[in-house]
């Protein structure tokens, strides 16, 4: 057996399954654990005959015991629709998941990477967001289960590092898109593409003047690996594409690229929806030599192709 013994939690999810694929290509032995709440076995189906791959259905809010050299903790529903469906479980997943897995990392001396989020900045008052900004987060709103859960996970990482000398790393992932998003995921890129392909109304929440920065999944996975491989740098580090678009601009681009006849309709803006979001990636460039290379229209092309196939298969899950 060659390569490292690696655990990817949430490895049947959108980002986790792409990361798993890259790790297997690099010759590592990868165990994926996932409770399949928002992950799908379909995402890891292609690895099932690889002897270096193993899937274990398990919920990270419960302890897990096995020896690993690297642990990537990606387990948590990440779309607002998904994480607000069972908000108590969302907090448990982030908080108890980090607690259990950091304990495991401590026991087996593993390097530990926590997938955190741009949501730790809340509705930011500093723009673009730099890692040194502490954020503007509502602790009692409908997004808090995710935002505060991830903030506690970050706290636990640094306390396990300071108190127990665990080799921890924190990445803050900004909006990411690409193949293997679920058709009914609820996030803006998947919603708009599916609506456009089905000729349904494009649902812009609020006036569509709020901004987001969209990173293609392969760029993100490259950043995750660069962070895990880097010695002596615990982060937190922003990983995202600094190109910034209003939601209305995204709707227009998707309509243009799909040639759809869909109309844009406006629905109420959900509470605490951040008005701006763009990563400052100076730190990622300096420490990891990382920056995204795939512009929005190119990434959207791959993503539209994927959703066309998904809709043809009728795999609406
Ligand atoms: N959004 C929208 N229509 C949709 C889904 C989302 O206008 O059908 C908006 C949402 O209000 C937010 C932005 O798109 O301002 C990004 O939402 P998403 O759920 O993708 O992720 P977020 O960045 O809010 O976590």
Short mmCIF file of C-alpha atoms and ligand atoms in Angstrom, two decimals:
data_model
loop_
_atom_site.label_atom_id
_atom_site.label_comp_id
_atom_site.label_asym_id
_atom_site.label_seq_id
_atom_site.Cartn_x
_atom_site.Cartn_y
_atom_site.Cartn_z
CA UNK A 1 0.00 0.00 0.00
CA UNK A 2 1.40 3.39 -0.93
CA UNK A 3 0.41 6.95 -0.21
CA UNK A 4 -0.95 8.42 2.97
CA UNK A 5 -3.88 7.07 5.00
CA UNK A 6 -6.41 9.85 4.62
CA UNK A 7 -9.88 10.53 6.01
CA UNK A 8 -12.25 12.82 4.12
CA UNK A 9 -15.42 13.55 6.07
CA UNK A 10 -18.25 14.75 3.87
CA UNK A 11 -16.44 12.96 1.05
CA UNK A 12 -19.67 12.03 -0.72
CA UNK A 13 -20.59 15.70 -1.02
CA UNK A 14 -19.97 18.08 -3.89
CA UNK A 15 -16.52 19.37 -2.88
CA UNK A 16 -15.54 16.29 -0.85
CA UNK A 17 -15.99 13.92 -3.77
CA UNK A 18 -13.79 16.08 -6.04
CA UNK A 19 -11.14 16.19 -3.33
CA UNK A 20 -11.37 12.40 -2.90
CA UNK A 21 -10.85 11.91 -6.64
CA UNK A 22 -7.69 14.06 -6.61
CA UNK A 23 -6.28 12.27 -3.54
CA UNK A 24 -6.84 8.87 -5.17
CA UNK A 25 -5.12 10.13 -8.36
CA UNK A 26 -2.14 11.12 -6.21
CA UNK A 27 -1.90 7.52 -4.94
CA UNK A 28 -3.30 7.95 -1.44
CA UNK A 29 -5.60 5.60 0.48
CA UNK A 30 -8.83 7.44 1.11
CA UNK A 31 -11.57 6.63 3.58
CA UNK A 32 -14.70 8.71 3.05
CA UNK A 33 -17.16 9.06 5.85
CA UNK A 34 -20.50 10.71 5.20
CA UNK A 35 -23.98 10.40 6.69
CA UNK A 36 -25.45 11.11 3.23
CA UNK A 37 -27.66 13.93 4.56
CA UNK A 38 -26.67 16.14 1.63
CA UNK A 39 -23.93 13.96 0.11
CA UNK A 40 -24.81 11.27 -2.44
CA UNK A 41 -23.40 7.81 -3.07
CA UNK A 42 -23.59 8.65 -6.79
CA UNK A 43 -20.73 11.13 -6.23
CA UNK A 44 -18.33 8.38 -5.12
CA UNK A 45 -19.75 5.53 -7.24
CA UNK A 46 -16.86 5.91 -9.69
CA UNK A 47 -14.27 5.11 -6.97
CA UNK A 48 -15.93 1.98 -5.59
CA UNK A 49 -13.70 -0.52 -7.42
CA UNK A 50 -10.49 1.26 -6.42
CA UNK A 51 -8.86 -0.77 -3.59
CA UNK A 52 -7.45 2.52 -2.20
CA UNK A 53 -10.99 3.83 -1.63
CA UNK A 54 -13.39 3.00 1.18
CA UNK A 55 -16.78 4.43 2.10
CA UNK A 56 -18.17 4.35 5.63
CA UNK A 57 -21.65 5.67 6.40
CA UNK A 58 -21.17 7.55 9.64
CA UNK A 59 -22.27 10.79 11.28
CA UNK A 60 -19.34 12.93 12.49
CA UNK A 61 -21.34 14.15 15.48
CA UNK A 62 -20.56 10.65 16.85
CA UNK A 63 -16.93 9.64 17.56
CA UNK A 64 -15.00 7.67 14.93
CA UNK A 65 -11.89 5.64 15.68
CA UNK A 66 -9.20 4.58 13.20
CA UNK A 67 -5.64 5.69 12.41
CA UNK A 68 -5.05 8.34 9.73
CA UNK A 69 -2.16 10.60 8.70
CA UNK A 70 -4.32 13.36 7.20
CA UNK A 71 -7.89 14.31 8.12
CA UNK A 72 -9.95 16.66 5.95
CA UNK A 73 -13.11 17.70 7.82
CA UNK A 74 -15.64 18.77 5.19
CA UNK A 75 -18.74 17.25 6.78
CA UNK A 76 -21.65 19.70 6.97
CA UNK A 77 -24.56 20.61 4.70
CA UNK A 78 -23.42 23.86 3.07
CA UNK A 79 -26.33 25.29 1.11
CA UNK A 80 -28.59 27.59 3.16
CA UNK A 81 -31.62 25.45 2.21
CA UNK A 82 -29.89 22.28 3.41
CA UNK A 83 -28.32 23.61 6.59
CA UNK A 84 -31.53 25.37 7.66
CA UNK A 85 -33.62 22.19 7.27
CA UNK A 86 -32.30 20.77 10.56
CA UNK A 87 -30.41 23.66 12.16
CA UNK A 88 -29.76 21.86 15.45
CA UNK A 89 -28.13 18.97 13.62
CA UNK A 90 -26.11 21.52 11.57
CA UNK A 91 -24.60 23.00 14.73
CA UNK A 92 -23.95 19.50 16.11
CA UNK A 93 -22.25 18.48 12.87
CA UNK A 94 -19.85 21.42 12.87
CA UNK A 95 -19.22 21.60 16.58
CA UNK A 96 -19.25 17.96 17.70
CA UNK A 97 -17.77 16.89 14.36
CA UNK A 98 -14.74 19.15 14.85
CA UNK A 99 -14.50 18.08 18.49
CA UNK A 100 -14.57 14.34 17.67
CA UNK A 101 -12.21 14.58 14.71
CA UNK A 102 -9.71 16.84 16.43
CA UNK A 103 -9.67 14.30 19.26
CA UNK A 104 -8.97 11.61 16.68
CA UNK A 105 -6.19 13.73 15.12
CA UNK A 106 -4.67 14.21 18.54
CA UNK A 107 -4.77 10.47 19.28
CA UNK A 108 -3.22 9.36 15.99
CA UNK A 109 -0.97 12.40 15.38
CA UNK A 110 -2.74 13.30 12.15
CA UNK A 111 -2.59 16.63 10.34
CA UNK A 112 -6.10 18.12 10.43
CA UNK A 113 -7.73 20.48 7.93
CA UNK A 114 -11.02 22.17 8.77
CA UNK A 115 -13.26 23.36 5.96
CA UNK A 116 -14.52 26.67 7.27
CA UNK A 117 -16.42 29.27 5.31
CA UNK A 118 -16.74 32.86 4.20
CA UNK A 119 -19.88 32.79 6.38
CA UNK A 120 -17.65 33.38 9.42
CA UNK A 121 -17.51 37.00 8.14
CA UNK A 122 -21.35 37.21 8.29
CA UNK A 123 -22.72 40.33 6.54
CA UNK A 124 -19.27 41.88 6.29
CA UNK A 125 -18.41 45.49 7.06
CA UNK A 126 -14.92 45.04 5.58
CA UNK A 127 -14.75 44.47 1.84
CA UNK A 128 -13.08 42.48 0.34
CA UNK A 129 -12.78 40.13 3.30
CA UNK A 130 -9.33 39.61 4.79
CA UNK A 131 -8.54 36.81 7.23
CA UNK A 132 -7.79 39.31 10.01
CA UNK A 133 -11.42 40.58 9.90
CA UNK A 134 -13.49 39.09 12.77
CA UNK A 135 -16.81 39.35 10.97
CA UNK A 136 -20.32 40.62 11.57
CA UNK A 137 -22.37 37.54 12.46
CA UNK A 138 -25.88 37.38 13.94
CA UNK A 139 -25.69 34.74 16.70
CA UNK A 140 -29.47 34.14 16.80
CA UNK A 141 -30.60 34.25 13.15
CA UNK A 142 -31.52 31.55 10.65
CA UNK A 143 -27.94 31.34 9.30
CA UNK A 144 -26.37 31.17 12.77
CA UNK A 145 -26.43 27.37 13.00
CA UNK A 146 -23.96 27.26 10.11
CA UNK A 147 -22.00 30.46 10.79
CA UNK A 148 -21.54 29.92 14.51
CA UNK A 149 -21.01 26.17 14.09
CA UNK A 150 -18.10 26.87 11.75
CA UNK A 151 -16.76 29.60 14.03
CA UNK A 152 -16.68 27.13 16.94
CA UNK A 153 -14.94 24.61 14.69
CA UNK A 154 -12.27 27.26 14.00
CA UNK A 155 -11.97 27.96 17.73
CA UNK A 156 -11.53 24.26 18.48
CA UNK A 157 -8.84 23.94 15.79
CA UNK A 158 -6.70 26.66 17.31
CA UNK A 159 -7.26 25.44 20.87
CA UNK A 160 -6.29 21.87 19.94
CA UNK A 161 -3.20 23.32 18.25
CA UNK A 162 -2.20 25.51 21.21
CA UNK A 163 -3.21 23.12 23.99
CA UNK A 164 -2.59 19.69 22.44
CA UNK A 165 -0.13 20.50 19.62
CA UNK A 166 -2.38 19.10 16.89
CA UNK A 167 -1.19 20.20 13.44
CA UNK A 168 -4.37 22.05 12.42
CA UNK A 169 -5.24 24.08 9.34
CA UNK A 170 -8.24 26.26 8.58
CA UNK A 171 -9.47 27.17 5.11
CA UNK A 172 -12.34 29.61 4.57
CA UNK A 173 -14.18 28.49 1.46
CA UNK A 174 -16.07 31.13 -0.54
CA UNK A 175 -18.95 30.26 -2.91
CA UNK A 176 -17.93 27.29 -5.03
CA UNK A 177 -19.73 25.70 -7.97
CA UNK A 178 -19.32 22.95 -10.53
CA UNK A 179 -20.38 19.43 -11.49
CA UNK A 180 -21.86 17.20 -8.74
CA UNK A 181 -23.91 19.98 -7.17
CA UNK A 182 -27.37 18.61 -6.52
CA UNK A 183 -30.15 19.67 -8.87
CA UNK A 184 -32.21 20.73 -5.85
CA UNK A 185 -29.24 22.01 -3.82
CA UNK A 186 -30.84 25.46 -3.42
CA UNK A 187 -27.69 27.50 -4.00
CA UNK A 188 -27.77 30.27 -6.52
CA UNK A 189 -25.63 28.77 -9.31
CA UNK A 190 -27.48 25.44 -9.35
CA UNK A 191 -30.89 27.09 -8.99
CA UNK A 192 -30.33 29.52 -11.87
CA UNK A 193 -28.88 26.93 -14.25
CA UNK A 194 -31.62 24.36 -13.54
CA UNK A 195 -34.34 27.02 -13.83
CA UNK A 196 -32.86 28.29 -17.11
CA UNK A 197 -32.56 24.79 -18.58
CA UNK A 198 -36.14 23.96 -17.59
CA UNK A 199 -37.50 27.28 -18.88
CA UNK A 200 -38.74 28.16 -15.40
CA UNK A 201 -38.61 31.62 -13.79
CA UNK A 202 -35.18 32.61 -12.50
CA UNK A 203 -35.66 33.37 -8.80
CA UNK A 204 -33.61 36.41 -7.80
CA UNK A 205 -33.92 37.07 -4.07
CA UNK A 206 -34.19 40.77 -3.19
CA UNK A 207 -33.11 43.26 -5.86
CA UNK A 208 -30.22 41.05 -6.99
CA UNK A 209 -27.73 43.78 -6.09
CA UNK A 210 -26.05 41.59 -3.46
CA UNK A 211 -22.69 40.25 -4.64
CA UNK A 212 -20.90 36.91 -4.52
CA UNK A 213 -17.59 35.57 -5.87
CA UNK A 214 -17.77 32.18 -7.54
CA UNK A 215 -14.88 29.71 -7.56
CA UNK A 216 -14.83 26.68 -9.85
CA UNK A 217 -14.47 23.46 -7.90
CA UNK A 218 -11.17 22.26 -9.45
CA UNK A 219 -9.50 25.57 -8.51
CA UNK A 220 -10.75 25.17 -4.96
CA UNK A 221 -9.55 21.57 -4.63
CA UNK A 222 -6.08 22.64 -5.80
CA UNK A 223 -6.08 25.23 -3.01
CA UNK A 224 -7.22 22.70 -0.40
CA UNK A 225 -4.38 20.34 -1.35
CA UNK A 226 -1.80 23.16 -1.36
CA UNK A 227 -2.91 24.11 2.16
CA UNK A 228 -2.77 20.54 3.45
CA UNK A 229 0.71 20.01 2.00
CA UNK A 230 2.13 23.28 3.37
CA UNK A 231 4.25 22.89 6.48
CA UNK A 232 4.16 25.47 9.27
CA UNK A 233 1.06 27.38 8.17
CA UNK A 234 -2.19 26.89 10.08
CA UNK A 235 -4.21 29.70 8.51
CA UNK A 236 -7.02 30.63 8.47
CA UNK A 237 -6.70 31.25 4.76
CA UNK A 238 -9.36 32.41 2.29
CA UNK A 239 -9.90 30.17 -0.73
CA UNK A 240 -12.17 31.68 -3.36
CA UNK A 241 -12.26 33.49 -6.67
CA UNK A 242 -11.95 37.27 -6.26
CA UNK A 243 -14.11 37.99 -9.33
CA UNK A 244 -17.23 39.67 -7.89
CA UNK A 245 -20.68 39.63 -9.51
CA UNK A 246 -24.12 40.82 -8.49
CA UNK A 247 -26.75 38.09 -8.37
CA UNK A 248 -28.61 39.90 -11.16
CA UNK A 249 -25.45 39.77 -13.30
CA UNK A 250 -25.19 36.03 -12.64
CA UNK A 251 -28.81 35.54 -13.72
CA UNK A 252 -28.15 37.46 -16.96
CA UNK A 253 -24.99 35.42 -17.68
CA UNK A 254 -26.81 32.11 -17.12
CA UNK A 255 -29.70 33.17 -19.37
CA UNK A 256 -27.23 34.27 -22.04
CA UNK A 257 -25.14 31.08 -21.88
CA UNK A 258 -28.10 28.69 -21.89
CA UNK A 259 -30.06 30.67 -24.52
CA UNK A 260 -33.03 30.27 -22.16
CA UNK A 261 -36.36 32.06 -22.53
CA UNK A 262 -36.73 32.15 -18.74
CA UNK A 263 -37.78 35.42 -17.12
CA UNK A 264 -36.23 36.85 -13.98
CA UNK A 265 -38.64 37.19 -11.05
CA UNK A 266 -37.88 38.81 -7.70
CA UNK A 267 -38.59 37.00 -4.43
CA UNK A 268 -38.07 38.31 -0.88
CA UNK A 269 -34.49 38.46 0.33
CA UNK A 270 -33.96 35.87 3.12
CA UNK A 271 -32.98 37.37 6.48
CA UNK A 272 -29.30 37.99 7.20
CA UNK A 273 -28.40 37.42 3.54
CA UNK A 274 -24.92 39.02 3.20
CA UNK A 275 -24.95 42.03 0.85
CA UNK A 276 -21.37 41.66 -0.38
CA UNK A 277 -18.80 38.91 -0.46
CA UNK A 278 -15.38 38.77 -2.09
CA UNK A 279 -12.23 37.09 -0.81
CA UNK A 280 -8.96 38.92 -0.43
CA UNK A 281 -6.59 36.11 -1.49
CA UNK A 282 -3.29 37.92 -0.87
CA UNK A 283 -2.45 35.44 1.90
CA UNK A 284 -3.23 32.34 -0.21
CA UNK A 285 -1.07 33.72 -3.03
CA UNK A 286 1.84 34.50 -0.71
CA UNK A 287 1.79 31.35 1.44
CA UNK A 288 0.51 28.73 -1.00
CA UNK A 289 1.31 30.23 -4.40
CA UNK A 290 -2.40 29.60 -5.13
CA UNK A 291 -4.91 31.53 -7.14
CA UNK A 292 -7.91 30.46 -9.21
CA UNK A 293 -7.47 30.20 -12.97
CA UNK A 294 -10.95 29.39 -14.27
CA UNK A 295 -13.08 32.43 -15.13
CA UNK A 296 -16.82 32.37 -14.38
CA UNK A 297 -18.05 31.79 -17.92
CA UNK A 298 -15.67 28.88 -18.47
CA UNK A 299 -16.64 27.19 -15.21
CA UNK A 300 -20.31 27.80 -15.92
CA UNK A 301 -19.96 26.06 -19.27
CA UNK A 302 -18.78 22.83 -17.58
CA UNK A 303 -21.49 23.20 -14.96
CA UNK A 304 -24.28 23.79 -17.49
CA UNK A 305 -23.12 20.69 -19.43
CA UNK A 306 -23.28 18.67 -16.21
CA UNK A 307 -26.78 19.86 -15.28
CA UNK A 308 -28.04 19.19 -18.82
CA UNK A 309 -26.96 15.56 -18.38
CA UNK A 310 -28.40 15.32 -14.86
CA UNK A 311 -31.77 16.63 -16.02
CA UNK A 312 -31.78 14.25 -18.97
CA UNK A 313 -31.09 11.36 -16.60
CA UNK A 314 -34.04 12.63 -14.56
CA UNK A 315 -31.93 12.27 -11.45
CA UNK A 316 -33.67 14.91 -9.41
CA UNK A 317 -32.84 13.94 -5.84
N1 LIG B 1 -30.08 33.56 -4.35
C1 LIG B 1 -31.02 34.00 -5.28
N2 LIG B 1 -31.82 33.06 -5.86
C2 LIG B 1 -31.74 31.74 -5.58
C3 LIG B 1 -30.77 31.30 -4.65
C4 LIG B 1 -29.97 32.25 -4.04
O1 LIG B 1 -31.12 35.19 -5.58
O2 LIG B 1 -32.52 30.98 -6.18
C5 LIG B 1 -29.19 34.56 -3.74
C6 LIG B 1 -29.13 34.51 -2.21
O3 LIG B 1 -30.14 35.33 -1.67
C7 LIG B 1 -27.74 35.05 -1.95
C8 LIG B 1 -26.92 34.59 -3.15
O4 LIG B 1 -27.87 34.28 -4.17
O5 LIG B 1 -27.74 36.45 -1.93
C9 LIG B 1 -26.07 33.37 -2.89
O6 LIG B 1 -26.89 32.41 -2.29
P1 LIG B 1 -26.43 30.92 -2.03
O7 LIG B 1 -27.60 30.21 -1.43
O8 LIG B 1 -25.84 30.34 -3.25
O9 LIG B 1 -25.25 30.99 -0.97
P2 LIG B 1 -24.79 32.03 0.16
O10 LIG B 1 -23.65 32.74 -0.42
O11 LIG B 1 -25.91 32.96 0.51
O12 LIG B 1 -24.43 31.14 1.31
#
